[in-house]
XYZ file of C-alpha atoms in Angstrom:
778
model
C 117.405 35.925 -71.379
C 113.997 37.017 -72.493
C 113.341 38.094 -76.019
C 112.259 41.589 -75.125
C 114.802 41.912 -72.355
C 117.797 40.840 -74.385
C 116.545 41.264 -77.923
C 118.239 44.644 -78.132
C 115.423 46.194 -80.215
C 112.443 48.013 -78.683
C 109.904 46.405 -80.996
C 111.219 42.897 -80.355
C 112.633 42.332 -83.820
C 109.853 44.094 -85.799
C 110.483 46.825 -88.370
C 109.916 50.260 -86.861
C 106.935 50.813 -89.165
C 105.194 49.447 -92.220
C 105.522 52.275 -94.699
C 103.758 50.338 -97.463
C 100.661 49.460 -95.443
C 97.362 50.810 -96.725
C 93.898 50.042 -95.331
C 93.045 46.591 -93.936
C 91.407 48.050 -90.804
C 88.862 45.254 -90.558
C 91.471 42.542 -91.108
C 93.748 44.055 -88.471
C 90.894 44.135 -85.969
C 89.869 40.559 -86.778
C 93.372 39.149 -86.393
C 93.918 41.024 -83.117
C 90.636 39.615 -81.784
C 91.570 36.073 -82.843
C 94.991 36.379 -81.221
C 93.334 37.266 -77.935
C 91.337 34.022 -78.054
C 93.553 31.599 -79.977
C 97.203 30.753 -79.571
C 97.834 30.106 -83.289
C 96.568 32.248 -86.158
C 97.628 31.794 -89.788
C 97.120 34.387 -92.503
C 96.598 32.554 -95.785
C 96.486 33.801 -99.351
C 98.373 33.987 -102.604
C 101.731 35.635 -103.072
C 101.594 39.393 -103.291
C 98.301 39.756 -101.436
C 99.862 41.488 -98.427
C 100.015 38.784 -95.749
C 103.404 39.853 -94.426
C 102.492 43.521 -94.131
C 99.242 42.650 -92.367
C 101.081 40.398 -89.903
C 103.670 43.076 -89.127
C 101.008 45.749 -88.635
C 99.120 43.490 -86.225
C 102.368 42.769 -84.402
C 103.075 46.477 -84.019
C 99.566 47.149 -82.743
C 99.630 44.405 -80.083
C 103.257 44.534 -78.979
C 102.416 46.267 -75.689
C 100.312 43.260 -74.720
C 103.291 40.897 -74.942
C 105.696 41.419 -72.078
C 108.546 39.602 -73.823
C 108.141 41.078 -77.254
C 106.801 40.450 -80.750
C 109.344 38.705 -82.969
C 109.386 38.432 -86.753
C 110.989 35.298 -88.237
C 111.493 35.631 -91.990
C 111.638 32.150 -93.501
C 111.709 32.940 -97.217
C 115.516 32.725 -97.274
C 115.542 29.143 -95.960
C 115.732 26.636 -98.799
C 115.111 23.620 -96.578
C 113.983 22.617 -93.084
C 117.370 21.751 -91.565
C 117.975 25.231 -90.142
C 114.366 26.138 -89.310
C 114.747 26.034 -85.529
C 118.135 27.748 -85.822
C 116.550 30.539 -87.891
C 113.877 31.075 -85.235
C 116.521 31.167 -82.508
C 118.525 33.742 -84.469
C 115.462 35.926 -85.011
C 114.846 35.821 -81.251
C 118.512 36.824 -80.785
C 119.139 33.891 -78.470
C 122.818 33.589 -77.748
C 123.209 29.973 -76.700
C 126.526 28.197 -76.309
C 125.390 24.942 -74.711
C 125.796 22.777 -77.776
C 122.170 21.665 -77.365
C 119.855 21.296 -80.338
C 118.254 24.540 -81.559
C 114.809 23.106 -80.768
C 115.800 22.399 -77.183
C 117.273 25.884 -76.898
C 114.036 27.413 -78.208
C 111.731 25.499 -75.874
C 113.909 26.304 -72.861
C 114.061 29.969 -73.839
C 110.343 30.429 -74.494
C 108.800 28.279 -71.786
C 108.117 31.189 -69.402
C 107.780 33.957 -71.983
C 104.741 36.026 -72.918
C 105.567 36.676 -76.554
C 104.171 36.698 -80.080
C 106.146 34.840 -82.738
C 105.446 35.845 -86.361
C 106.496 33.060 -88.750
C 106.553 34.685 -92.187
C 106.453 32.762 -95.492
C 105.896 29.246 -94.179
C 104.498 27.689 -97.364
C 107.673 25.917 -98.505
C 108.253 24.536 -94.977
C 104.619 24.092 -93.957
C 104.927 20.659 -92.322
C 108.078 21.589 -90.444
C 106.568 24.903 -89.296
C 103.525 23.023 -88.015
C 105.687 20.652 -85.977
C 107.802 23.494 -84.605
C 104.761 25.624 -83.726
C 103.006 22.801 -81.915
C 106.132 21.977 -79.923
C 106.722 25.580 -78.895
C 103.073 26.179 -77.982
C 103.067 23.071 -75.788
C 106.270 24.147 -74.056
C 105.330 27.825 -73.602
C 101.777 28.404 -72.298
C 101.935 32.197 -72.807
C 103.299 32.073 -76.357
C 101.228 33.049 -79.418
C 102.097 32.222 -83.046
C 101.014 34.334 -86.019
C 101.984 32.695 -89.322
C 101.746 33.724 -92.968
C 101.468 31.029 -95.598
C 99.661 30.060 -98.760
C 97.944 27.362 -96.718
C 97.117 26.758 -93.069
C 99.502 24.712 -90.946
C 96.723 22.401 -89.761
C 97.679 22.336 -86.091
C 95.284 21.990 -83.166
C 93.509 25.210 -82.224
C 94.760 27.101 -85.272
C 92.581 29.882 -86.665
C 93.089 30.469 -90.390
C 92.331 33.927 -91.771
C 92.147 34.159 -95.566
C 93.693 37.433 -96.719
C 91.822 38.620 -99.783
C 92.951 41.225 -102.283
C 91.893 44.786 -101.571
C 88.177 45.417 -102.229
C 87.525 46.469 -105.811
C 86.501 50.109 -106.116
C 83.079 51.254 -107.200
C 83.450 53.769 -110.011
C 79.990 55.168 -109.353
C 80.723 56.645 -105.918
C 81.649 60.342 -105.504
C 85.311 61.169 -106.079
C 85.976 62.012 -102.409
C 84.848 58.491 -101.458
C 86.608 56.804 -104.373
C 90.045 58.186 -103.428
C 89.612 56.788 -99.897
C 89.029 53.233 -101.117
C 92.065 51.118 -100.339
C 92.964 49.871 -103.819
C 92.695 53.326 -105.368
C 94.575 54.918 -102.477
C 97.388 52.377 -102.802
C 97.713 52.994 -106.542
C 97.695 56.755 -106.045
C 100.338 56.657 -103.302
C 102.683 54.457 -105.333
C 102.146 56.502 -108.476
C 102.947 59.719 -106.575
C 106.195 58.120 -105.403
C 107.423 58.111 -109.026
C 105.313 60.996 -110.348
C 104.750 63.563 -107.561
C 102.170 65.488 -109.597
C 99.864 62.500 -109.933
C 96.443 62.471 -108.297
C 93.104 60.821 -108.926
C 90.745 63.410 -110.445
C 87.524 63.344 -112.403
C 89.415 63.061 -115.712
C 91.274 59.871 -114.789
C 89.052 58.288 -112.148
C 87.486 55.798 -114.554
C 90.865 54.702 -115.940
C 92.388 54.285 -112.463
C 89.364 52.324 -111.332
C 89.657 49.988 -114.322
C 93.387 49.492 -113.695
C 92.994 48.386 -110.088
C 89.941 46.268 -110.935
C 91.834 44.620 -113.781
C 94.631 43.843 -111.295
C 92.023 42.250 -109.040
C 93.006 44.393 -106.084
C 96.328 42.590 -105.553
C 98.648 44.949 -103.643
C 101.866 43.741 -105.283
C 100.299 43.875 -108.740
C 99.035 47.407 -108.089
C 102.461 48.519 -106.930
C 104.224 46.978 -109.921
C 101.775 48.673 -112.267
C 101.875 52.052 -110.531
C 105.631 52.342 -110.988
C 105.016 52.417 -114.758
C 103.451 55.849 -114.278
C 107.029 57.103 -114.411
C 106.896 56.720 -118.200
C 103.236 56.113 -119.117
C 99.947 57.890 -118.704
C 97.164 56.109 -116.874
C 95.465 55.452 -120.215
C 98.616 53.977 -121.770
C 99.103 51.791 -118.711
C 95.554 50.501 -118.979
C 95.942 49.749 -122.706
C 99.067 47.702 -122.145
C 97.627 45.801 -119.222
C 94.542 45.057 -121.283
C 96.532 43.684 -124.238
C 98.820 41.604 -122.085
C 96.078 39.959 -120.080
C 93.858 39.299 -123.108
C 96.776 37.452 -124.650
C 97.362 35.353 -121.535
C 93.724 34.478 -120.831
C 92.281 33.969 -124.242
C 90.423 37.263 -124.127
C 88.251 36.562 -121.080
C 89.129 38.950 -118.316
C 86.029 37.982 -116.353
C 87.587 34.705 -115.233
C 91.130 35.878 -114.531
C 92.764 33.609 -111.930
C 94.523 35.851 -109.453
C 97.766 33.945 -109.501
C 97.813 34.186 -113.295
C 97.171 37.906 -113.042
C 100.203 38.384 -110.818
C 102.336 36.119 -112.969
C 101.249 38.002 -116.050
C 102.153 41.318 -114.482
C 105.590 40.059 -113.485
C 106.014 38.675 -117.006
C 105.153 42.100 -118.288
C 107.600 43.814 -115.904
C 110.238 41.371 -117.106
C 109.412 42.081 -120.752
C 109.762 45.832 -120.209
C 113.324 45.396 -118.930
C 116.248 45.565 -121.297
C 118.019 42.319 -122.117
C 120.828 43.194 -119.716
C 118.366 44.130 -116.953
C 116.629 40.777 -117.387
C 119.953 38.997 -117.061
C 120.749 40.935 -113.897
C 117.296 40.153 -112.455
C 117.849 36.436 -113.074
C 121.398 36.441 -111.731
C 120.554 38.505 -108.643
C 118.062 35.788 -107.694
C 120.950 33.587 -106.484
C 121.493 35.960 -103.555
C 119.775 35.304 -100.228
C 118.798 38.232 -98.034
C 119.936 40.925 -100.429
C 123.163 42.087 -102.013
C 125.358 45.142 -102.366
C 126.837 46.687 -105.486
C 130.226 45.019 -105.081
C 128.588 41.588 -104.919
C 126.383 42.359 -107.908
C 129.408 43.386 -109.980
C 131.445 40.337 -108.972
C 128.763 37.686 -109.351
C 126.517 39.068 -112.085
C 129.066 40.925 -114.235
C 129.928 38.164 -116.705
C 128.763 36.586 -120.002
C 126.663 39.379 -121.418
C 126.991 41.967 -118.629
C 130.086 44.126 -118.331
C 130.912 44.621 -114.611
C 131.173 48.382 -115.276
C 127.556 48.411 -116.484
C 126.142 46.731 -113.370
C 125.594 49.973 -111.491
C 123.396 51.383 -114.265
C 121.476 48.125 -114.514
C 120.911 48.120 -110.760
C 119.579 51.671 -110.986
C 117.268 50.537 -113.766
C 115.904 47.653 -111.688
C 115.441 49.941 -108.691
C 113.498 52.347 -110.884
C 111.312 49.457 -112.053
C 110.718 48.322 -108.437
C 112.363 44.977 -109.107
C 115.147 45.789 -106.642
C 114.481 47.758 -103.472
C 117.161 50.014 -102.009
C 117.937 49.684 -98.312
C 120.286 52.014 -96.429
C 122.601 50.476 -93.840
C 125.422 52.004 -91.776
C 127.878 50.110 -93.967
C 126.347 51.303 -97.233
C 123.446 50.689 -99.603
C 122.036 47.220 -100.179
C 119.367 45.905 -102.498
C 116.797 43.175 -102.173
C 113.901 41.678 -104.112
C 110.476 40.748 -102.943
C 110.487 36.992 -102.582
C 107.913 36.609 -105.367
C 110.188 38.438 -107.771
C 113.253 36.510 -106.611
C 111.504 33.198 -107.212
C 110.436 34.380 -110.658
C 114.028 35.307 -111.489
C 115.299 31.979 -110.167
C 112.864 30.086 -112.404
C 114.102 32.051 -115.401
C 117.708 31.388 -114.416
C 117.054 27.663 -114.078
C 115.303 27.518 -117.425
C 118.281 29.260 -119.060
C 120.670 26.536 -117.912
C 122.951 29.115 -116.314
C 122.078 28.445 -112.672
C 125.071 26.161 -111.857
C 127.540 28.753 -113.119
C 125.899 31.578 -111.175
C 125.792 29.497 -108.012
C 129.509 28.836 -108.354
C 130.209 32.525 -108.866
C 128.094 33.300 -105.784
C 129.756 30.787 -103.477
C 133.232 31.723 -104.753
C 132.582 35.396 -104.063
C 131.513 34.724 -100.467
C 134.385 32.302 -99.909
C 136.765 35.075 -100.965
C 134.876 37.611 -98.841
C 135.308 35.395 -95.767
C 139.024 35.038 -96.528
C 139.412 38.826 -96.837
C 137.633 39.320 -93.512
C 140.015 36.897 -91.831
C 143.076 38.535 -93.391
C 141.964 41.993 -92.202
C 140.753 40.850 -88.781
C 143.465 42.617 -86.784
C 143.225 46.293 -87.577
C 141.033 49.387 -87.838
C 138.580 47.762 -90.256
C 137.696 44.976 -87.841
C 134.326 46.271 -86.598
C 133.216 47.124 -90.126
C 134.021 43.562 -91.177
C 132.060 42.116 -88.256
C 129.036 44.237 -89.241
C 129.362 43.345 -92.915
C 129.453 39.620 -92.223
C 126.365 40.004 -90.053
C 124.519 41.643 -92.949
C 125.693 38.935 -95.321
C 124.883 35.988 -93.078
C 122.107 34.614 -95.316
C 124.482 34.687 -98.298
C 127.319 33.143 -96.291
C 125.013 30.331 -95.244
C 123.831 29.813 -98.835
C 127.438 29.725 -100.060
C 128.476 27.174 -97.439
C 125.488 25.015 -98.302
C 126.405 25.240 -101.988
C 130.026 24.220 -101.347
C 128.930 21.305 -99.182
C 126.332 20.040 -101.655
C 128.666 20.171 -104.677
C 130.663 16.963 -105.165
C 134.368 17.433 -104.644
C 134.052 20.938 -103.169
C 133.811 20.197 -99.436
C 137.330 21.483 -98.775
C 136.361 24.921 -100.031
C 133.465 24.889 -97.578
C 135.808 23.744 -94.824
C 138.181 26.611 -95.539
C 135.346 29.145 -95.616
C 133.823 27.914 -92.337
C 137.222 28.266 -90.678
C 137.726 31.757 -92.087
C 134.424 32.787 -90.470
C 135.577 31.815 -86.972
C 135.215 35.308 -85.493
C 131.835 35.717 -87.189
C 130.625 32.632 -85.342
C 132.055 33.824 -82.002
C 130.946 37.470 -81.994
C 127.366 36.943 -83.155
C 124.421 34.615 -82.645
C 125.849 31.839 -84.774
C 128.332 29.967 -82.607
C 126.401 26.692 -82.651
C 125.754 27.004 -86.374
C 129.428 27.690 -87.039
C 130.482 24.606 -85.145
C 127.886 22.646 -87.110
C 129.309 23.806 -90.447
C 132.839 22.940 -89.360
C 131.871 19.476 -88.189
C 129.880 18.806 -91.366
C 132.799 19.882 -93.540
C 135.335 17.930 -91.463
C 133.225 14.810 -91.925
C 132.997 15.402 -95.685
C 136.705 16.147 -96.279
C 138.865 13.801 -94.241
C 142.112 14.041 -96.214
C 145.080 15.431 -94.242
C 145.633 19.078 -95.145
C 146.510 22.438 -93.669
C 142.897 23.480 -94.207
C 141.698 20.538 -92.122
C 144.264 21.211 -89.395
C 143.136 24.839 -89.139
C 139.446 23.894 -89.111
C 140.105 21.422 -86.291
C 141.617 24.001 -83.945
C 138.883 26.472 -84.876
C 136.264 23.866 -83.988
C 138.170 23.172 -80.786
C 137.854 26.820 -79.716
C 134.110 26.804 -80.365
C 133.807 23.606 -78.320
C 135.739 25.224 -75.442
C 133.332 28.175 -75.452
C 130.463 25.681 -75.278
C 132.235 23.923 -72.381
C 132.453 20.708 -74.442
C 135.975 19.877 -73.289
C 136.112 16.238 -74.497
C 135.226 17.279 -78.059
C 137.669 20.179 -77.911
C 140.462 17.909 -76.702
C 139.854 15.397 -79.498
C 139.866 18.052 -82.216
C 142.961 19.748 -80.837
C 144.837 16.461 -80.641
C 144.098 15.646 -84.283
C 145.063 19.177 -85.272
C 148.368 18.793 -83.409
C 149.134 15.517 -85.201
C 148.456 17.120 -88.569
C 150.530 20.161 -87.630
C 153.490 17.925 -86.765
C 153.056 15.880 -89.946
C 152.815 18.954 -92.174
C 155.387 20.987 -90.197
C 152.760 23.747 -89.922
C 153.966 26.237 -87.319
C 150.759 28.387 -87.244
C 148.639 25.314 -86.571
C 150.927 24.166 -83.747
C 150.833 27.675 -82.262
C 147.019 27.725 -82.088
C 146.857 24.169 -80.797
C 149.163 25.175 -77.925
C 146.994 28.226 -77.215
C 143.707 26.335 -77.055
C 145.237 23.417 -75.157
C 146.213 26.067 -72.616
C 142.551 27.083 -72.363
C 141.612 23.450 -71.737
C 144.266 23.250 -69.018
C 142.884 26.384 -67.335
C 139.381 24.937 -67.498
C 140.680 21.796 -65.773
C 142.483 23.757 -63.053
C 146.039 23.135 -64.323
C 147.125 26.775 -64.277
C 150.899 26.294 -64.389
C 150.585 23.891 -67.315
C 148.366 26.411 -69.046
C 150.968 29.148 -68.643
C 153.619 26.951 -70.250
C 151.296 26.233 -73.180
C 150.471 29.937 -73.558
C 154.175 30.805 -73.559
C 154.814 28.184 -76.222
C 151.925 29.569 -78.297
C 153.194 33.133 -77.899
C 156.710 32.204 -79.026
C 155.394 30.369 -82.085
C 153.041 33.223 -83.012
C 155.896 35.705 -82.744
C 157.976 33.576 -85.104
C 155.161 33.475 -87.656
C 154.269 37.146 -87.139
C 150.595 36.483 -86.395
C 149.169 39.491 -84.476
C 145.874 37.720 -83.709
C 147.654 34.771 -82.131
C 150.005 37.073 -80.213
C 147.069 39.031 -78.789
C 145.085 35.940 -77.801
C 148.141 34.417 -76.111
C 148.894 37.600 -74.153
C 145.265 37.943 -73.009
C 145.257 34.395 -71.702
C 148.652 34.866 -70.055
C 147.304 37.957 -68.305
C 144.406 35.971 -66.840
C 146.516 32.942 -65.930
C 149.262 34.939 -64.172
C 146.573 36.896 -62.342
C 144.899 33.683 -61.220
C 148.208 32.467 -59.760
C 148.766 35.823 -58.027
C 151.723 36.882 -60.170
C 150.716 40.526 -60.518
C 153.796 41.815 -62.285
C 153.665 39.120 -64.980
C 149.932 39.661 -65.472
C 150.309 43.431 -65.834
C 153.278 43.074 -68.168
C 151.415 40.696 -70.496
C 148.317 42.887 -70.494
C 150.178 46.105 -71.192
C 152.148 44.477 -74.011
C 148.898 43.314 -75.571
C 147.337 46.762 -75.246
C 150.328 48.277 -77.014
C 150.057 45.724 -79.853
C 146.336 46.440 -80.289
C 146.604 50.209 -80.088
C 149.445 50.263 -82.613
C 147.195 48.458 -85.110
C 143.953 50.265 -84.297
C 142.453 46.956 -83.157
C 139.294 46.905 -81.011
C 138.001 43.434 -80.098
C 141.202 41.989 -78.636
C 141.892 45.334 -76.960
C 138.514 45.153 -75.206
C 139.272 41.644 -73.932
C 142.715 42.795 -72.810
C 141.149 45.590 -70.763
C 138.784 43.035 -69.256
C 141.729 40.816 -68.260
C 143.688 43.766 -66.842
C 140.560 44.832 -64.965
C 140.482 41.445 -63.229
C 144.104 41.819 -62.145
C 143.757 45.455 -61.007
C 140.629 44.469 -59.036
C 142.589 41.710 -57.314
C 145.251 44.291 -56.403
C 142.566 46.425 -54.738
C 142.545 49.374 -57.151
C 138.779 49.315 -57.567
C 138.516 52.687 -59.302
C 141.012 51.751 -62.031
C 139.437 48.307 -62.385
C 136.023 49.888 -62.873
C 137.377 52.206 -65.538
C 138.965 49.325 -67.456
C 135.849 47.152 -67.350
C 133.566 50.002 -68.409
C 135.792 50.827 -71.380
C 135.776 47.192 -72.396
C 132.018 46.925 -71.891
C 131.434 50.010 -74.027
C 133.128 48.336 -76.986
C 131.478 44.948 -76.489
C 128.114 46.647 -76.139
C 128.564 48.486 -79.444
C 129.705 45.305 -81.163
C 126.913 43.205 -79.654
C 129.304 40.557 -78.299
C 127.292 38.701 -75.625
C 130.227 36.771 -74.176
C 132.356 39.871 -73.777
C 129.462 41.780 -72.206
C 128.851 38.928 -69.769
C 132.425 38.786 -68.522
C 132.550 42.587 -68.133
C 129.405 42.586 -66.004
C 130.832 39.744 -63.929
C 133.903 41.776 -63.011
C 131.840 44.905 -62.331
C 129.717 42.864 -59.904
C 132.829 41.698 -58.059
C 134.132 45.261 -57.917
C 130.818 46.541 -56.536
C 130.966 43.894 -53.813
C 134.442 45.061 -52.887
C 133.180 48.644 -52.674
C 130.420 47.652 -50.281
C 127.748 48.429 -52.903
C 125.826 45.311 -52.098
C 122.575 46.154 -53.874
C 124.414 46.965 -57.115
C 126.481 43.787 -56.916
C 123.406 41.619 -56.305
C 121.485 43.313 -59.110
C 124.342 42.690 -61.551
C 124.428 39.059 -60.440
C 120.756 38.919 -61.390
C 121.545 40.273 -64.838
C 124.224 37.605 -65.177
C 121.896 34.863 -64.021
C 119.692 35.545 -67.016
C 122.580 35.991 -69.445
C 124.513 32.880 -68.447
C 121.360 30.743 -68.275
C 120.731 31.654 -71.881
C 124.354 31.024 -72.860
C 124.160 27.693 -71.031
C 127.653 27.931 -69.556
C 128.579 30.445 -66.832
C 131.616 32.492 -67.847
C 131.655 30.615 -71.137
C 135.263 30.231 -72.255
C 136.542 31.720 -68.956
C 135.367 28.996 -66.588
C 138.332 29.335 -64.239
C 136.909 32.686 -63.102
C 133.768 31.022 -61.718
C 135.400 30.952 -58.264
C 135.181 34.740 -58.052
C 131.491 34.657 -58.990
C 130.750 32.130 -56.250
C 132.683 34.151 -53.672
C 130.829 37.332 -54.661
C 127.434 35.642 -54.408
C 128.196 34.169 -50.984
C 129.398 37.537 -49.674
C 126.290 39.339 -50.933
C 123.934 36.779 -49.399
C 125.622 37.321 -46.047
C 125.719 41.123 -46.346
C 122.133 41.614 -47.492
C 120.355 38.661 -45.995
C 118.670 35.980 -48.052
C 115.390 37.826 -48.758
C 116.922 41.152 -49.786
C 119.562 39.386 -51.892
C 116.944 37.390 -53.793
C 114.854 40.525 -54.346
C 117.830 42.401 -55.806
C 118.762 39.443 -58.018
C 115.200 39.207 -59.358
C 115.221 42.908 -60.183
C 118.441 42.483 -62.119
C 117.138 39.430 -63.946
C 114.069 41.357 -65.142
C 116.044 44.234 -66.649
C 115.869 44.770 -70.427
C 119.244 44.680 -72.129
C 119.762 48.418 -72.498
C 118.664 49.065 -68.930
C 121.001 46.336 -67.685
C 123.910 47.825 -69.613
C 123.038 51.317 -68.389
C 123.037 49.949 -64.845
C 126.424 48.293 -65.351
C 127.881 51.450 -66.880
C 126.041 53.636 -64.322
C 124.438 55.731 -67.021
C 121.560 57.776 -65.647
C 118.088 57.591 -67.101
C 116.019 60.779 -66.650
C 113.619 59.154 -64.183
C 116.530 57.893 -62.051
C 117.969 61.375 -61.795
C 114.556 62.739 -60.839
C 114.175 60.168 -58.089
C 117.565 61.037 -56.608
C 116.486 64.668 -56.520
C 113.373 63.723 -54.570
C 111.000 64.461 -57.426
C 107.776 62.513 -57.708
C 107.305 60.097 -60.578
C 105.653 61.888 -63.534
C 102.563 59.659 -63.448
C 98.992 60.379 -62.411
C 97.333 58.351 -59.665
C 95.486 56.238 -62.232
C 98.676 55.669 -64.227
C 100.501 54.543 -61.082
C 97.656 52.150 -60.369
C 97.820 50.699 -63.875
C 101.628 50.489 -63.739
C 101.337 48.358 -60.598
C 98.912 46.008 -62.369
C 101.325 45.748 -65.306
C 104.061 44.818 -62.830
C 101.811 42.001 -61.586
C 101.810 40.567 -65.106
C 98.231 41.446 -66.008
C 97.231 41.758 -69.657
C 95.418 44.829 -70.977
C 92.165 42.887 -70.904
C 92.695 41.836 -67.285
C 93.609 45.390 -66.264
C 90.467 46.747 -67.918
C 88.293 44.178 -66.114
C 89.972 44.853 -62.767
C 89.456 48.639 -62.989
C 86.109 48.434 -64.800
C 87.324 50.507 -67.731
C 87.406 49.881 -71.473
C 90.341 47.870 -72.770
C 91.080 50.692 -75.210
C 91.316 53.083 -72.228
C 93.753 50.749 -70.477
C 95.875 50.537 -73.626
C 95.917 54.342 -73.847
C 97.079 54.685 -70.240
C 99.892 52.187 -70.834
C 101.017 54.070 -73.937
C 101.154 57.283 -71.843
C 103.129 55.523 -69.102
C 105.676 54.226 -71.607
C 106.016 57.664 -73.206
C 106.390 59.517 -69.889
C 109.034 57.150 -68.548
C 110.865 56.824 -71.851
C 110.344 53.069 -71.888
C 109.677 50.660 -74.739
C 108.374 47.549 -72.955
C 106.061 46.431 -70.154
C 109.023 44.707 -68.506
C 110.638 48.106 -67.967
C 107.455 49.335 -66.269
C 107.620 46.353 -63.918
C 111.218 47.142 -62.999
C 110.327 50.805 -62.425
C 107.450 49.855 -60.107
C 109.827 47.699 -58.094
C 112.319 50.526 -57.793
C 109.605 52.943 -56.653
C 108.335 50.466 -54.090
C 111.816 50.084 -52.664
C 112.248 53.867 -52.579
C 108.964 54.113 -50.651
C 110.175 51.563 -48.140
C 108.115 48.660 -49.326
C 111.115 46.455 -50.084
C 114.020 45.577 -47.878
C 117.675 46.280 -48.594
């Protein structure tokens, strides 16, 4: 799947806007020009100078020129190079279940893409980022890389752009010009955020100018200073900056090194915090990717900080711009700028308290994973899935900490097993299997934890179609289950051995294994195991043609799920029942079941569930004689399953129905029309593909059915057709002999009129119009 097509976000993984961006017009223009001529551009400069914000702004400005999206990869959270390629794959939202290396997955995914990859904060992984960038650029001729780092990567063809601090203001210019200068404007905007009455006037212009000059125009330094306007006047702020820097530099401000200036300002911010706030700053630095209040209380509320006081200390650090508040559907989270986090981590290390805080951190996330597993089957399930997604960086850091601490591998093994559904329902299946295998290799002693981790790893291997590995893990898990007389382990081993049997075409043997698993799960009272067993029994009975048994198992599972308010297993049950009802010929009821299931999987973002739902909807459409719809959905699936690496991953026995559907559509439509419809489906962005599967109308589709003309001018139609041919803005401008800026403006109007967010959607629309006008067959 392409990044823009299946990324799920209209900006291709970029923030919607850069609210903190001020000025930099010339730098933005320069970087955009370099990106048009060079395939690798690196923004270099010290911490706090604004490299990340500049890169994001450039990405937002040029995103229309990249058919497959602009993607931001934030690397600051990675402590080492081992997961670099995995982190890039996650940022691109690649859902791959092949078991291949992340680098191989990336090169295969990007080789035909026209995309911009923003690698942010590369300095601590500079050599590895250079190797990765060179490999991806070789494999993908239409890829561009925009990196931010304190030094250039040093790869062939790279253009390095030093990002300087904001220009220092000239105090002699008229006030109306002074307030438009970037450094002054930034200070004024940040000061107004904490003191709405603040403005730069004749009375304070000289003081403000001296402040931003003393801070050397560094954006982060200016922001950290401006927040002090909450309690200080501009004159008091200047006095304190002056004293602090004279002390640090021996009295010579004229030769202030910029990095020392920033360090001094952070030192000063630290000194202005209370003792408890300093402790919280240091302790919060152990978190990766942010934290919420519960985590702060659990991890930081010890030895000098009462857990009940954490909320007030967090508020204090937010007020001082040390922590930044972020609103999420699941609640408020907080994060630090990476520069501030590193500062806090240095302080924590120097204090000798880092090992204890790391243990508190990893213990908290181990317990969080265990709570998520315990509450998996019930009304809180979706909220848990979303919470684990938000906490992924912390979960990864905790697992790494368990695995790198002597004698603690079993805790990591237990935690990796508890996160099984997190690995399956997100982008992290390959990573989850990697953690399990690493922990299994580190802790080889027989235990219930090991037995459970083995069957969990076996399920992940089945999804990746690695049947030999799955069989080996399940066999060892069975031996341990027998040895330890562990009924839950034996129940799951029977269940997953049944999946292996179905994969190998031994349906009757699979049914016996599923029945054994179901009986064991009922004895242990495990609702998750009961639901999984009933879902698989539904599919297996259906495959054998035993309709009554299939319906009975499915309806029992639905009742179990609905009684508990459970969603994920219910959605898969509806999928399985939809297959059986389709086989019985009730196409209307089958469609209803699959669409209900798809609606849930779409909201959850479960790629495997979505894929199977679209499969069944394609088969239903074929049975209804809706050949174009069936072929188009097969095109959507072609892209999805190619990315996943295994058609009908985890449900391989259903591949026969896919093959039968494809053969029937080729015969009904003819080879040329079938291939055209498949290509159209393969080009659809994710939301358009899901709307097609669910038969949700877009405004322009409704207009077309009513015989209305497309709401584009003749020139816009002409440009839309050139976009569909894959032309860049520059090529379109040259072809029509117009300015590139004019071409960009037309494309923006086209996107706005059609309600689209990507050039790929324009291409699909052009194809649909051409077919409606009789230019395409079928």
